[in-house]
PDB file of C-alpha atoms in Angstrom:
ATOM      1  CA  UNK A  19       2.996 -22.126 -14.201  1.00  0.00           C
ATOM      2  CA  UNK A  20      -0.296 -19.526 -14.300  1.00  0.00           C
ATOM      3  CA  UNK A  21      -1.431 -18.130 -11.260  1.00  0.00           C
ATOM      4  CA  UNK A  22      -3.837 -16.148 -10.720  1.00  0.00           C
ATOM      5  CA  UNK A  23      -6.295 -16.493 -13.586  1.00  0.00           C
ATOM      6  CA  UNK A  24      -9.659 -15.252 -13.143  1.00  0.00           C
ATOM      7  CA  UNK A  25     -13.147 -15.327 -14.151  1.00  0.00           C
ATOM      8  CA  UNK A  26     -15.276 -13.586 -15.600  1.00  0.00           C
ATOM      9  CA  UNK A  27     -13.166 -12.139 -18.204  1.00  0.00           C
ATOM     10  CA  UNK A  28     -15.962  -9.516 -18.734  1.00  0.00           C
ATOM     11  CA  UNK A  29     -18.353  -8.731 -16.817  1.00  0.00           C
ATOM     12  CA  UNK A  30     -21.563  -6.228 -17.411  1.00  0.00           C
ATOM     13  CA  UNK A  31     -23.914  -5.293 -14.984  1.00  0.00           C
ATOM     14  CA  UNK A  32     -26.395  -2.823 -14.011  1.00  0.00           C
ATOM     15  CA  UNK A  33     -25.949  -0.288 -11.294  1.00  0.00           C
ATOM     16  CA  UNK A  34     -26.870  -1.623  -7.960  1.00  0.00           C
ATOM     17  CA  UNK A  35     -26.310  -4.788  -8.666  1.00  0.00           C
ATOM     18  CA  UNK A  36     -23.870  -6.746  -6.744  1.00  0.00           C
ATOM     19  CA  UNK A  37     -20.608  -7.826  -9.415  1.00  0.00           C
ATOM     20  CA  UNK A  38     -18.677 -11.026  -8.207  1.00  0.00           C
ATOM     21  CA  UNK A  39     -15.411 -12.121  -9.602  1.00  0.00           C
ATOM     22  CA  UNK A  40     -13.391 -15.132  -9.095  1.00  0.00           C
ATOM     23  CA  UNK A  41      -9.591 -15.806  -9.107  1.00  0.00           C
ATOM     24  CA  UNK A  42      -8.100 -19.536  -8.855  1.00  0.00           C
ATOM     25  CA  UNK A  43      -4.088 -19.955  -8.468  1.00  0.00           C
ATOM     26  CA  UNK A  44      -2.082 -22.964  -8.489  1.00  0.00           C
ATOM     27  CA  UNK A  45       0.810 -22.331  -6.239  1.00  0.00           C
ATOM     28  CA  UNK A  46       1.055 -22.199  -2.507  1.00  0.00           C
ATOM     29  CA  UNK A  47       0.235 -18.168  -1.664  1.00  0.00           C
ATOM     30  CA  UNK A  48       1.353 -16.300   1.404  1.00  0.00           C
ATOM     31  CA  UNK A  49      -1.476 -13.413   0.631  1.00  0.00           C
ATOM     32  CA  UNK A  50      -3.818 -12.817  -2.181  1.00  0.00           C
ATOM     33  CA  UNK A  51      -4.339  -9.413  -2.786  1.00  0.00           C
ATOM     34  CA  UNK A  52      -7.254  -7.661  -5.149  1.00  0.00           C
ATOM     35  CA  UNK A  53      -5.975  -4.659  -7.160  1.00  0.00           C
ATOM     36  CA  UNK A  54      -7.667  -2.316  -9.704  1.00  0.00           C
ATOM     37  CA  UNK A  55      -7.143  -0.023 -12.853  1.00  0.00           C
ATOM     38  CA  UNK A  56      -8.793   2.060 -14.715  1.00  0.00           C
ATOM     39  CA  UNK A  57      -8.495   1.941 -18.542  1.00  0.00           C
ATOM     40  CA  UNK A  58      -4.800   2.917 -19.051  1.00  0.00           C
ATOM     41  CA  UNK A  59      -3.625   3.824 -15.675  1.00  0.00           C
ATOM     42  CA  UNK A  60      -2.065   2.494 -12.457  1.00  0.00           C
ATOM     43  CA  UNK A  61      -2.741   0.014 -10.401  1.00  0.00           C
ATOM     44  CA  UNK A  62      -4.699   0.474  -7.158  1.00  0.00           C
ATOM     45  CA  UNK A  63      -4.692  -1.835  -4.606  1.00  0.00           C
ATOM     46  CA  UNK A  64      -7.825  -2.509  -3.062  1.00  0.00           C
ATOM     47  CA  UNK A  65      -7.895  -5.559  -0.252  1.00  0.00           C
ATOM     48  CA  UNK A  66      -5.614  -7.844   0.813  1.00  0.00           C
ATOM     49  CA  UNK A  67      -6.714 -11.572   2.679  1.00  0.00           C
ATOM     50  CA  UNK A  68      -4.108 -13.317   4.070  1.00  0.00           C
ATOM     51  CA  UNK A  69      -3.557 -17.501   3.908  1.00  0.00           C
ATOM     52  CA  UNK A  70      -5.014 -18.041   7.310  1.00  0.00           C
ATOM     53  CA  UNK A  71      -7.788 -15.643   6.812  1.00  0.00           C
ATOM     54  CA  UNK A  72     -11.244 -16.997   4.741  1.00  0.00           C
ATOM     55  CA  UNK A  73     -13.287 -14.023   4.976  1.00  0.00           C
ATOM     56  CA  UNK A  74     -12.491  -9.802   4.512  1.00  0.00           C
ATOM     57  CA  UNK A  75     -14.412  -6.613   4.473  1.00  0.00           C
ATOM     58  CA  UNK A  76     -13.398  -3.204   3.285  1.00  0.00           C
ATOM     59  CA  UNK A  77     -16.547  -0.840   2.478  1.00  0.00           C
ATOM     60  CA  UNK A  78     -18.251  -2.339  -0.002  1.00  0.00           C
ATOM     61  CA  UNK A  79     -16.178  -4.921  -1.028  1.00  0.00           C
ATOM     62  CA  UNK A  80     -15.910  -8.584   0.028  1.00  0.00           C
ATOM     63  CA  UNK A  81     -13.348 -10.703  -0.364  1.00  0.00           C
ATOM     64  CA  UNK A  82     -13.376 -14.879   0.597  1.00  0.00           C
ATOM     65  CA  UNK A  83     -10.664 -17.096   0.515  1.00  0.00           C
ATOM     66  CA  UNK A  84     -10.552 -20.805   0.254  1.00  0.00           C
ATOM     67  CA  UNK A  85      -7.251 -22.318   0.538  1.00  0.00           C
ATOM     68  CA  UNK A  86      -8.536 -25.885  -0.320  1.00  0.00           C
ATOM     69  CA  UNK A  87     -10.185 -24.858  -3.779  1.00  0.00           C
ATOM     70  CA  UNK A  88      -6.745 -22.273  -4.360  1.00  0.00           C
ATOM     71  CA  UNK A  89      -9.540 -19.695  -5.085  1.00  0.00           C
ATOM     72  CA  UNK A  90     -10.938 -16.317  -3.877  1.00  0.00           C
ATOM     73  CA  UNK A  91     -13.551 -14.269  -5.465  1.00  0.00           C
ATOM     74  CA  UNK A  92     -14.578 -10.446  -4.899  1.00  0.00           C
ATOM     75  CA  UNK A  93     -17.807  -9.722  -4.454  1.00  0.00           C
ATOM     76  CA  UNK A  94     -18.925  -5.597  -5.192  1.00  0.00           C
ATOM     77  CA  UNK A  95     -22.084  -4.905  -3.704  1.00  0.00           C
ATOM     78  CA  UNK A  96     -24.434  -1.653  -4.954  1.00  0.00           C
ATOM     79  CA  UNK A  97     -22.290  -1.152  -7.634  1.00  0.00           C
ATOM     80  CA  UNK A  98     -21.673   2.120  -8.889  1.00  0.00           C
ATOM     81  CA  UNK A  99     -20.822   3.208 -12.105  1.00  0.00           C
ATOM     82  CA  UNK A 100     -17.622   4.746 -11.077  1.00  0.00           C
ATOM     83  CA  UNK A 101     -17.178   0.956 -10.008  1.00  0.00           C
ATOM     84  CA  UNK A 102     -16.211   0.295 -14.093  1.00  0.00           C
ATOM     85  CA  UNK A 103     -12.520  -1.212 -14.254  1.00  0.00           C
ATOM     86  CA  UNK A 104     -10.245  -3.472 -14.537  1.00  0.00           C
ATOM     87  CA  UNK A 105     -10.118  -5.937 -11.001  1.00  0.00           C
ATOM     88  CA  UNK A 106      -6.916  -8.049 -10.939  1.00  0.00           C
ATOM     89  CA  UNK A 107      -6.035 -10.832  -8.592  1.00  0.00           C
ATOM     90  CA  UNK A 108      -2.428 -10.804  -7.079  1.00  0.00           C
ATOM     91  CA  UNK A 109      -0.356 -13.841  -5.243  1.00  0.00           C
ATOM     92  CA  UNK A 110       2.880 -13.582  -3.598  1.00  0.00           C
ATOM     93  CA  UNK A 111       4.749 -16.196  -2.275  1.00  0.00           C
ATOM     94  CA  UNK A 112       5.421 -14.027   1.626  1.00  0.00           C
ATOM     95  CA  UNK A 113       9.277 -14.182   1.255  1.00  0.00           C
ATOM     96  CA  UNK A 114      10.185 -10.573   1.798  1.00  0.00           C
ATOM     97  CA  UNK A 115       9.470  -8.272  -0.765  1.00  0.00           C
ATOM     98  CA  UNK A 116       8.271 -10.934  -2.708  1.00  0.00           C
ATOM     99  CA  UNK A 117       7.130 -10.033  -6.437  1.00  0.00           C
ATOM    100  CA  UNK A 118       3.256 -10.354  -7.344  1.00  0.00           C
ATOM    101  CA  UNK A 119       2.110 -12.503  -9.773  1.00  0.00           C
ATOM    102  CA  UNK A 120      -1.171 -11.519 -11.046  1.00  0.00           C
ATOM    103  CA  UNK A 121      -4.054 -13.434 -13.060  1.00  0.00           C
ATOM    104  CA  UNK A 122      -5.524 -12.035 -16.223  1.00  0.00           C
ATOM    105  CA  UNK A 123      -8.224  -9.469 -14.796  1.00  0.00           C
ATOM    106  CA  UNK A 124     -11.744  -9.348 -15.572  1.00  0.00           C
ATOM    107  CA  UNK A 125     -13.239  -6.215 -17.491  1.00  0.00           C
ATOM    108  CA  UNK A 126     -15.994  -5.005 -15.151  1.00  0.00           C
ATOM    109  CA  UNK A 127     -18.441  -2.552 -16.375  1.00  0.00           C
ATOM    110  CA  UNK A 128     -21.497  -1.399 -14.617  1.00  0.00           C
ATOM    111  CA  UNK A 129     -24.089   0.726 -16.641  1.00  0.00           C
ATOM    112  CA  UNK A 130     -25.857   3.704 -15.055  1.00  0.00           C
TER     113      UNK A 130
ATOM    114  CA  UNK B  23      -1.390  11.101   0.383  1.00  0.00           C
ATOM    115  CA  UNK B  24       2.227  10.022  -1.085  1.00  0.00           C
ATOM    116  CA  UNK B  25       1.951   8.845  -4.194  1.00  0.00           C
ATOM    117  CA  UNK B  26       4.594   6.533  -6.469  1.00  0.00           C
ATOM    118  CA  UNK B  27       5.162   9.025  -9.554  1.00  0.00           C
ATOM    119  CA  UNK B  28       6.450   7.611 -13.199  1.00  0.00           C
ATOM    120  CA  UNK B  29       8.008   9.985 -15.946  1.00  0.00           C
ATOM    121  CA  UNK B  30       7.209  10.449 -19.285  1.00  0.00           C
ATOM    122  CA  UNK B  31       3.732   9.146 -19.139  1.00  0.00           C
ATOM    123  CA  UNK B  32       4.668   7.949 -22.833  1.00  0.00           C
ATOM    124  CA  UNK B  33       7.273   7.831 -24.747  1.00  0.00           C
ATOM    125  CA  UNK B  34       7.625   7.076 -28.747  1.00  0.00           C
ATOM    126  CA  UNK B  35      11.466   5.478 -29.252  1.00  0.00           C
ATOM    127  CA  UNK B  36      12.678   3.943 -32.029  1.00  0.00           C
ATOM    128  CA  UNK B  37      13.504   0.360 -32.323  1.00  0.00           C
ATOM    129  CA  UNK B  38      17.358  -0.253 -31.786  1.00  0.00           C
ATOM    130  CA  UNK B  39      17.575   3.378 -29.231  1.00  0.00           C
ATOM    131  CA  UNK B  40      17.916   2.829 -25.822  1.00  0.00           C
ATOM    132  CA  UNK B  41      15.348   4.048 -23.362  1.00  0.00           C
ATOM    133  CA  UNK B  42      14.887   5.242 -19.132  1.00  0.00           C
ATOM    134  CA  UNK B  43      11.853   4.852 -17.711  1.00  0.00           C
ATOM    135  CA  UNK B  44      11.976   6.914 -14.107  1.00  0.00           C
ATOM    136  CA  UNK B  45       9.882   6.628 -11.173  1.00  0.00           C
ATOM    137  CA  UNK B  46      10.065   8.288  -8.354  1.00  0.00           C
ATOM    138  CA  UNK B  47       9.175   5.944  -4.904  1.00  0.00           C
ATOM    139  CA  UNK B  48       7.666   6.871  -1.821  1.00  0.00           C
ATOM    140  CA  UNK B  49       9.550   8.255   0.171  1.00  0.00           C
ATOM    141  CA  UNK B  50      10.111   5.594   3.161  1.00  0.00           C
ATOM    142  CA  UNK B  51       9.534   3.014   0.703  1.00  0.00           C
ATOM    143  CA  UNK B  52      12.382  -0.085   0.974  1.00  0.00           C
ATOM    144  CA  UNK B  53      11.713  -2.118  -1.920  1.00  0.00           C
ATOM    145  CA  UNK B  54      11.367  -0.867  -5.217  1.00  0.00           C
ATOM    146  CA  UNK B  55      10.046  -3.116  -8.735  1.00  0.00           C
ATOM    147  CA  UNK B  56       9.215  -2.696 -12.294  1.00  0.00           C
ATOM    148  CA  UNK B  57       6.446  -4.361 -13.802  1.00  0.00           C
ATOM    149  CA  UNK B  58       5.174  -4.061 -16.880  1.00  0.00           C
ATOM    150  CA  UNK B  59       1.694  -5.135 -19.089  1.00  0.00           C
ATOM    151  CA  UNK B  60       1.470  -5.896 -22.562  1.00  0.00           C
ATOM    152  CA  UNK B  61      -1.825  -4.417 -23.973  1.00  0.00           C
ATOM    153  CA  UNK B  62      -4.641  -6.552 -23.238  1.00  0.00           C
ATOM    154  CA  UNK B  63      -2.629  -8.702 -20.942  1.00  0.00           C
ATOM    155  CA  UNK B  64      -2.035  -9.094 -17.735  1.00  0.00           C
ATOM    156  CA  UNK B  65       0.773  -7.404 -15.588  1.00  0.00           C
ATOM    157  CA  UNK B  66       3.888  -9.526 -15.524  1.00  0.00           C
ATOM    158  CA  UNK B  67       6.761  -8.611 -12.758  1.00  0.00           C
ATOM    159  CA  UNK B  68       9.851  -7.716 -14.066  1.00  0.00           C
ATOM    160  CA  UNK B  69      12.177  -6.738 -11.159  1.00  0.00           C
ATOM    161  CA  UNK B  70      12.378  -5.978  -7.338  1.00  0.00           C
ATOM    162  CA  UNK B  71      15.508  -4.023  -6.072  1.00  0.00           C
ATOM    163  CA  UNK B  72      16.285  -3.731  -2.445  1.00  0.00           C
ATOM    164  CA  UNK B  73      19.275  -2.379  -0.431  1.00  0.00           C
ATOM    165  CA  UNK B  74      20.702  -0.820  -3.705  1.00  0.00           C
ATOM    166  CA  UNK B  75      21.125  -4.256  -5.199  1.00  0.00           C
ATOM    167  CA  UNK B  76      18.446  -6.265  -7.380  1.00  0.00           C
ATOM    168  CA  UNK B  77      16.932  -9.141  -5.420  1.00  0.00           C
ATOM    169  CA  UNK B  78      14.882 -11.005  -8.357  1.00  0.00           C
ATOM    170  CA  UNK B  79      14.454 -10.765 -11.803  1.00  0.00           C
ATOM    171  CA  UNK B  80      12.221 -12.460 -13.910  1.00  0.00           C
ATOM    172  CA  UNK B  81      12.748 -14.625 -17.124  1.00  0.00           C
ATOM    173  CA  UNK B  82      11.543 -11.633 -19.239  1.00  0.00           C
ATOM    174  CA  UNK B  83      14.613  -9.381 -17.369  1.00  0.00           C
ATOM    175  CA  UNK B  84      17.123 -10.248 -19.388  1.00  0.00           C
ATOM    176  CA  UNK B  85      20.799  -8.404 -20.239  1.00  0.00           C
ATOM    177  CA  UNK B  86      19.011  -5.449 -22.053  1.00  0.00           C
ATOM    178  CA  UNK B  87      17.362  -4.078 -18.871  1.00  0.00           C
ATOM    179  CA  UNK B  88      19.033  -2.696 -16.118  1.00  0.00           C
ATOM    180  CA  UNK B  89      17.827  -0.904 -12.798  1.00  0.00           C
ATOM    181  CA  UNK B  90      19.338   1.438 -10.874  1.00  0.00           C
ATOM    182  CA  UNK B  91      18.465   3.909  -7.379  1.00  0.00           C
ATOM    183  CA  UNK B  92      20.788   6.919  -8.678  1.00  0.00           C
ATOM    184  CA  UNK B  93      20.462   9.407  -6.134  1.00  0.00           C
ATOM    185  CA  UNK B  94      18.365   7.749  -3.398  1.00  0.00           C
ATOM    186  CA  UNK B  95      15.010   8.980  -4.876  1.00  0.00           C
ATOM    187  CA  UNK B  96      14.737   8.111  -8.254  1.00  0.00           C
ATOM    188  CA  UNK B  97      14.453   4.726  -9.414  1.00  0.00           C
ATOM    189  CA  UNK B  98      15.061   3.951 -13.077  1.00  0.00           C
ATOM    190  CA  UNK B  99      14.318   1.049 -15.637  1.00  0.00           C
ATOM    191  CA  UNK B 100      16.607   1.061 -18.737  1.00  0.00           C
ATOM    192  CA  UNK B 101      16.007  -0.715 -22.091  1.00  0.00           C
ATOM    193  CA  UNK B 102      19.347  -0.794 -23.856  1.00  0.00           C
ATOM    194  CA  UNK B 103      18.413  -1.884 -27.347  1.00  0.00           C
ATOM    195  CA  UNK B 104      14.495  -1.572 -27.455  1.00  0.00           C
ATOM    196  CA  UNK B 105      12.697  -4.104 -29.549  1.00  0.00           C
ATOM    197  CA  UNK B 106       8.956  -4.001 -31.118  1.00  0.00           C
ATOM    198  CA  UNK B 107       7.686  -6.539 -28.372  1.00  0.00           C
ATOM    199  CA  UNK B 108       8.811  -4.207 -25.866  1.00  0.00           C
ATOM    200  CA  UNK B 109       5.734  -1.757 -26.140  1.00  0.00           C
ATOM    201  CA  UNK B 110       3.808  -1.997 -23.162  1.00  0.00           C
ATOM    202  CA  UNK B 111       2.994   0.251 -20.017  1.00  0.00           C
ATOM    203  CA  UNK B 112       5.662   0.141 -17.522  1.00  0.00           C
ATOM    204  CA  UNK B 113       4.493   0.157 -13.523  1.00  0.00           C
ATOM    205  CA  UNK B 114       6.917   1.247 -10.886  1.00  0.00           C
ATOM    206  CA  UNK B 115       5.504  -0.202  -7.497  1.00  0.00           C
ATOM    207  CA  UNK B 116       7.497   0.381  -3.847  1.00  0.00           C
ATOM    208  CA  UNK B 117       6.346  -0.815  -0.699  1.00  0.00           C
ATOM    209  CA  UNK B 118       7.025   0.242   2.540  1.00  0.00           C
ATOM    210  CA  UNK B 119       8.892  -2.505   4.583  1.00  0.00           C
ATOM    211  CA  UNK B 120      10.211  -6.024   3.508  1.00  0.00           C
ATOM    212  CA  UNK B 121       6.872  -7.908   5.117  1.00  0.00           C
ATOM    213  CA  UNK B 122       4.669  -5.357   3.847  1.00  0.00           C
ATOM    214  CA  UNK B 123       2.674  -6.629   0.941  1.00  0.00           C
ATOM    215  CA  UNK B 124       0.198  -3.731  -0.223  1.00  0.00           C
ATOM    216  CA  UNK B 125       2.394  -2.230  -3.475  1.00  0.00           C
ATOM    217  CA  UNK B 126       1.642   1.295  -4.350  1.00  0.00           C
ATOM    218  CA  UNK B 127       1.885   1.516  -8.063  1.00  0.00           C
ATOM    219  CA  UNK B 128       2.487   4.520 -10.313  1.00  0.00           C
ATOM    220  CA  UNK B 129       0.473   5.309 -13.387  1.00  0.00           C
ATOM    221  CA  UNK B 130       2.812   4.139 -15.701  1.00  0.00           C
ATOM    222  CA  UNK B 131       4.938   4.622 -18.768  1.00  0.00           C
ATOM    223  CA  UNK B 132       3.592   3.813 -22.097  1.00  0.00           C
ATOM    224  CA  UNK B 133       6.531   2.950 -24.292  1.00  0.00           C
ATOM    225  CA  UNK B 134       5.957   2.565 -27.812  1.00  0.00           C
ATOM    226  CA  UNK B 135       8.478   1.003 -30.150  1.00  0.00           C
ATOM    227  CA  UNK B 136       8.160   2.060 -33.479  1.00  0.00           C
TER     228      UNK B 136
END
Protein backbone atom coordinates (compact mmCIF):
# COMPACT_ATOMS: atom_id res chain seq x y z
CA UNK A 1 0.00 0.00 0.00
CA UNK A 2 1.40 3.94 -0.34
CA UNK A 3 2.32 5.66 2.61
CA UNK A 4 3.42 8.60 2.98
CA UNK A 5 2.32 10.63 -0.03
CA UNK A 6 2.41 14.24 0.18
CA UNK A 7 1.22 17.44 -1.04
CA UNK A 8 2.19 19.92 -2.64
CA UNK A 9 4.27 18.24 -5.12
CA UNK A 10 5.85 21.69 -5.86
CA UNK A 11 5.80 24.32 -4.10
CA UNK A 12 7.14 28.12 -4.92
CA UNK A 13 7.24 30.80 -2.66
CA UNK A 14 8.77 34.00 -1.87
CA UNK A 15 11.29 34.57 0.84
CA UNK A 16 9.69 35.22 4.12
CA UNK A 17 6.89 33.62 3.49
CA UNK A 18 5.80 30.81 5.58
CA UNK A 19 5.86 27.21 3.13
CA UNK A 20 3.45 24.43 4.50
CA UNK A 21 3.48 20.90 3.32
CA UNK A 22 1.28 18.05 3.99
CA UNK A 23 1.87 14.25 4.22
CA UNK A 24 -1.18 11.65 4.61
CA UNK A 25 -0.29 7.75 5.25
CA UNK A 26 -2.49 4.88 5.39
CA UNK A 27 -0.97 2.50 7.81
CA UNK A 28 -0.80 2.55 11.55
CA UNK A 29 2.74 4.68 12.29
CA UNK A 30 4.84 4.42 15.40
CA UNK A 31 6.66 7.97 14.42
CA UNK A 32 6.50 10.20 11.46
CA UNK A 33 9.55 11.75 10.79
CA UNK A 34 10.29 14.92 8.22
CA UNK A 35 13.57 14.56 6.26
CA UNK A 36 15.26 16.75 3.59
CA UNK A 37 17.63 16.80 0.46
CA UNK A 38 19.08 18.91 -1.53
CA UNK A 39 19.10 18.35 -5.33
CA UNK A 40 21.22 15.15 -5.62
CA UNK A 41 22.43 14.54 -2.18
CA UNK A 42 21.65 12.84 1.14
CA UNK A 43 19.06 12.81 3.18
CA UNK A 44 18.83 15.01 6.29
CA UNK A 45 16.63 14.42 8.86
CA UNK A 46 14.96 17.26 10.21
CA UNK A 47 12.03 16.51 13.05
CA UNK A 48 10.59 13.69 14.28
CA UNK A 49 6.69 13.64 16.12
CA UNK A 50 5.87 10.70 17.69
CA UNK A 51 2.09 8.82 17.61
CA UNK A 52 1.08 10.24 20.92
CA UNK A 53 2.45 13.60 20.22
CA UNK A 54 0.08 16.30 17.95
CA UNK A 55 2.23 19.20 18.02
CA UNK A 56 6.48 19.78 17.56
CA UNK A 57 8.88 22.63 17.37
CA UNK A 58 12.45 22.69 16.21
CA UNK A 59 13.67 26.38 15.18
CA UNK A 60 11.73 27.35 12.61
CA UNK A 61 9.96 24.49 11.75
CA UNK A 62 6.57 23.12 12.86
CA UNK A 63 5.40 20.00 12.65
CA UNK A 64 1.43 18.73 13.66
CA UNK A 65 0.21 15.45 13.77
CA UNK A 66 -3.26 14.13 13.56
CA UNK A 67 -3.63 10.54 14.07
CA UNK A 68 -7.41 10.55 13.17
CA UNK A 69 -6.94 12.22 9.61
CA UNK A 70 -3.38 9.77 9.21
CA UNK A 71 -1.84 13.20 8.28
CA UNK A 72 0.90 15.68 9.36
CA UNK A 73 2.01 18.71 7.59
CA UNK A 74 5.29 20.95 8.05
CA UNK A 75 4.93 24.26 8.28
CA UNK A 76 8.47 26.61 7.43
CA UNK A 77 8.09 29.91 8.71
CA UNK A 78 10.42 33.10 7.27
CA UNK A 79 11.62 31.07 4.73
CA UNK A 80 14.92 31.46 3.48
CA UNK A 81 16.26 30.81 0.31
CA UNK A 82 18.74 28.35 1.52
CA UNK A 83 15.28 26.77 2.65
CA UNK A 84 15.01 25.39 -1.35
CA UNK A 85 14.78 21.40 -1.27
CA UNK A 86 13.38 18.51 -1.38
CA UNK A 87 11.05 17.81 2.19
CA UNK A 88 10.09 14.11 2.47
CA UNK A 89 7.72 12.53 4.90
CA UNK A 90 8.90 9.23 6.64
CA UNK A 91 6.67 6.41 8.63
CA UNK A 92 7.95 3.54 10.48
CA UNK A 93 6.07 1.01 11.94
CA UNK A 94 8.30 1.32 15.85
CA UNK A 95 9.40 -2.39 15.73
CA UNK A 96 13.11 -2.05 16.28
CA UNK A 97 15.08 -0.79 13.65
CA UNK A 98 12.19 -0.64 11.67
CA UNK A 99 12.71 0.49 7.87
CA UNK A 100 11.16 3.99 6.72
CA UNK A 101 8.78 4.22 4.25
CA UNK A 102 8.66 7.56 2.77
CA UNK A 103 5.94 9.54 0.60
CA UNK A 104 6.82 11.18 -2.67
CA UNK A 105 8.36 14.65 -1.44
CA UNK A 106 7.34 17.96 -2.44
CA UNK A 107 9.84 20.26 -4.48
CA UNK A 108 10.08 23.40 -2.33
CA UNK A 109 11.62 26.43 -3.74
CA UNK A 110 11.70 29.80 -2.19
CA UNK A 111 12.90 32.80 -4.39
CA UNK A 112 15.13 35.54 -2.96
CA UNK B 1 29.89 15.79 13.90
CA UNK B 2 30.05 11.94 12.67
CA UNK B 3 28.88 11.62 9.56
CA UNK B 4 27.57 8.24 7.49
CA UNK B 5 30.14 8.31 4.41
CA UNK B 6 29.25 6.41 0.87
CA UNK B 7 32.02 5.53 -1.80
CA UNK B 8 32.24 6.22 -5.19
CA UNK B 9 29.88 9.10 -5.24
CA UNK B 10 29.08 7.59 -8.86
CA UNK B 11 29.83 4.97 -10.60
CA UNK B 12 29.27 4.15 -14.56
CA UNK B 13 29.00 -0.03 -14.81
CA UNK B 14 27.96 -1.84 -17.49
CA UNK B 15 24.84 -3.80 -17.69
CA UNK B 16 25.50 -7.60 -16.90
CA UNK B 17 28.99 -6.47 -14.38
CA UNK B 18 28.55 -6.76 -10.95
CA UNK B 19 28.85 -3.79 -8.67
CA UNK B 20 29.79 -2.70 -4.49
CA UNK B 21 28.43 0.13 -3.26
CA UNK B 22 30.38 0.91 0.32
CA UNK B 23 29.41 2.98 3.12
CA UNK B 24 31.01 3.52 5.93
CA UNK B 25 28.47 3.82 9.34
CA UNK B 26 28.83 5.74 12.31
CA UNK B 27 30.73 4.53 14.40
CA UNK B 28 28.37 3.33 17.45
CA UNK B 29 25.76 2.89 14.99
CA UNK B 30 23.75 -0.79 15.48
CA UNK B 31 21.64 -0.99 12.57
CA UNK B 32 22.74 -0.47 9.24
CA UNK B 33 20.22 -0.17 5.68
CA UNK B 34 20.38 0.52 2.07
CA UNK B 35 17.92 2.51 0.41
CA UNK B 36 17.82 3.61 -2.75
CA UNK B 37 15.70 6.41 -5.16
CA UNK B 38 14.94 6.16 -8.63
CA UNK B 39 15.29 9.66 -10.26
CA UNK B 40 12.35 11.67 -9.68
CA UNK B 41 10.95 9.22 -7.23
CA UNK B 42 10.74 8.74 -3.99
CA UNK B 43 13.23 6.77 -1.69
CA UNK B 44 12.22 3.14 -1.41
CA UNK B 45 13.99 0.90 1.52
CA UNK B 46 15.85 -1.81 0.40
CA UNK B 47 17.50 -3.51 3.43
CA UNK B 48 18.25 -3.21 7.25
CA UNK B 49 21.10 -5.45 8.69
CA UNK B 50 21.59 -5.87 12.35
CA UNK B 51 23.82 -8.13 14.53
CA UNK B 52 25.79 -9.18 11.34
CA UNK B 53 22.69 -10.78 9.91
CA UNK B 54 19.94 -9.04 7.59
CA UNK B 55 16.71 -8.41 9.49
CA UNK B 56 14.31 -7.26 6.45
CA UNK B 57 14.43 -7.00 2.98
CA UNK B 58 12.13 -5.57 0.76
CA UNK B 59 10.28 -6.97 -2.39
CA UNK B 60 12.74 -5.00 -4.61
CA UNK B 61 15.84 -7.05 -2.58
CA UNK B 62 15.85 -9.83 -4.43
CA UNK B 63 18.80 -12.76 -5.07
CA UNK B 64 21.03 -10.23 -7.03
CA UNK B 65 21.76 -8.03 -3.97
CA UNK B 66 23.59 -8.99 -1.13
CA UNK B 67 24.86 -7.06 2.08
CA UNK B 68 27.55 -7.61 4.07
CA UNK B 69 29.57 -5.77 7.48
CA UNK B 70 33.18 -7.07 6.29
CA UNK B 71 35.41 -5.80 8.78
CA UNK B 72 33.14 -4.18 11.40
CA UNK B 73 33.23 -0.71 9.70
CA UNK B 74 32.35 -0.94 6.32
CA UNK B 75 29.07 -1.84 5.19
CA UNK B 76 28.57 -2.90 1.58
CA UNK B 77 25.60 -3.29 -0.99
CA UNK B 78 26.38 -5.65 -3.94
CA UNK B 79 24.54 -5.87 -7.31
CA UNK B 80 25.56 -9.16 -8.86
CA UNK B 81 24.26 -8.85 -12.39
CA UNK B 82 23.29 -5.05 -12.74
CA UNK B 83 20.33 -4.31 -14.92
CA UNK B 84 19.24 -0.84 -16.72
CA UNK B 85 16.40 -0.29 -14.03
CA UNK B 86 18.95 -0.44 -11.48
CA UNK B 87 20.27 3.24 -11.98
CA UNK B 88 19.39 5.17 -9.12
CA UNK B 89 21.23 6.86 -6.06
CA UNK B 90 21.96 4.47 -3.40
CA UNK B 91 21.56 5.83 0.51
CA UNK B 92 23.36 4.06 3.28
CA UNK B 93 21.49 5.14 6.59
CA UNK B 94 22.66 3.67 10.36
CA UNK B 95 21.12 4.57 13.44
CA UNK B 96 22.31 4.48 16.70
CA UNK B 97 20.30 1.95 18.89
CA UNK B 98 17.40 -0.50 17.94
CA UNK B 99 14.53 2.15 19.36
CA UNK B 100 16.24 4.97 17.92
CA UNK B 101 14.42 6.26 14.91
CA UNK B 102 16.37 9.46 13.56
CA UNK B 103 18.53 7.67 10.44
CA UNK B 104 21.63 9.46 9.48
CA UNK B 105 21.96 9.07 5.78
CA UNK B 106 25.02 9.33 3.54
CA UNK B 107 25.14 11.30 0.34
CA UNK B 108 24.81 8.56 -1.81
CA UNK B 109 25.98 6.52 -4.74
CA UNK B 110 24.81 7.32 -8.14
CA UNK B 111 24.97 4.13 -10.14
CA UNK B 112 24.45 4.32 -13.68
CA UNK B 113 23.81 1.29 -15.84
CA UNK B 114 24.74 1.72 -19.19
Amino acid sequence: SQQGEEDPQALSIQEGENATMNCSYKTSINNLQWYRQNSGRGLVHLILIRSNEREKHSGRLRVTLDTSKKSSSLLITASRAADTASYFCATDAGTSGSRLTFGEGTQLTVNP
Amino acid sequence: EPEVTQTPSHQVTQMGQEVILRCVPISNHLYFYWYRQILGQKVEFLVSFYNNEISEKSEIFDDQFSVERPDGSNFTLKIRSTKLEDSAMYFCASITTPVAHEAFFGQGTRLTVV
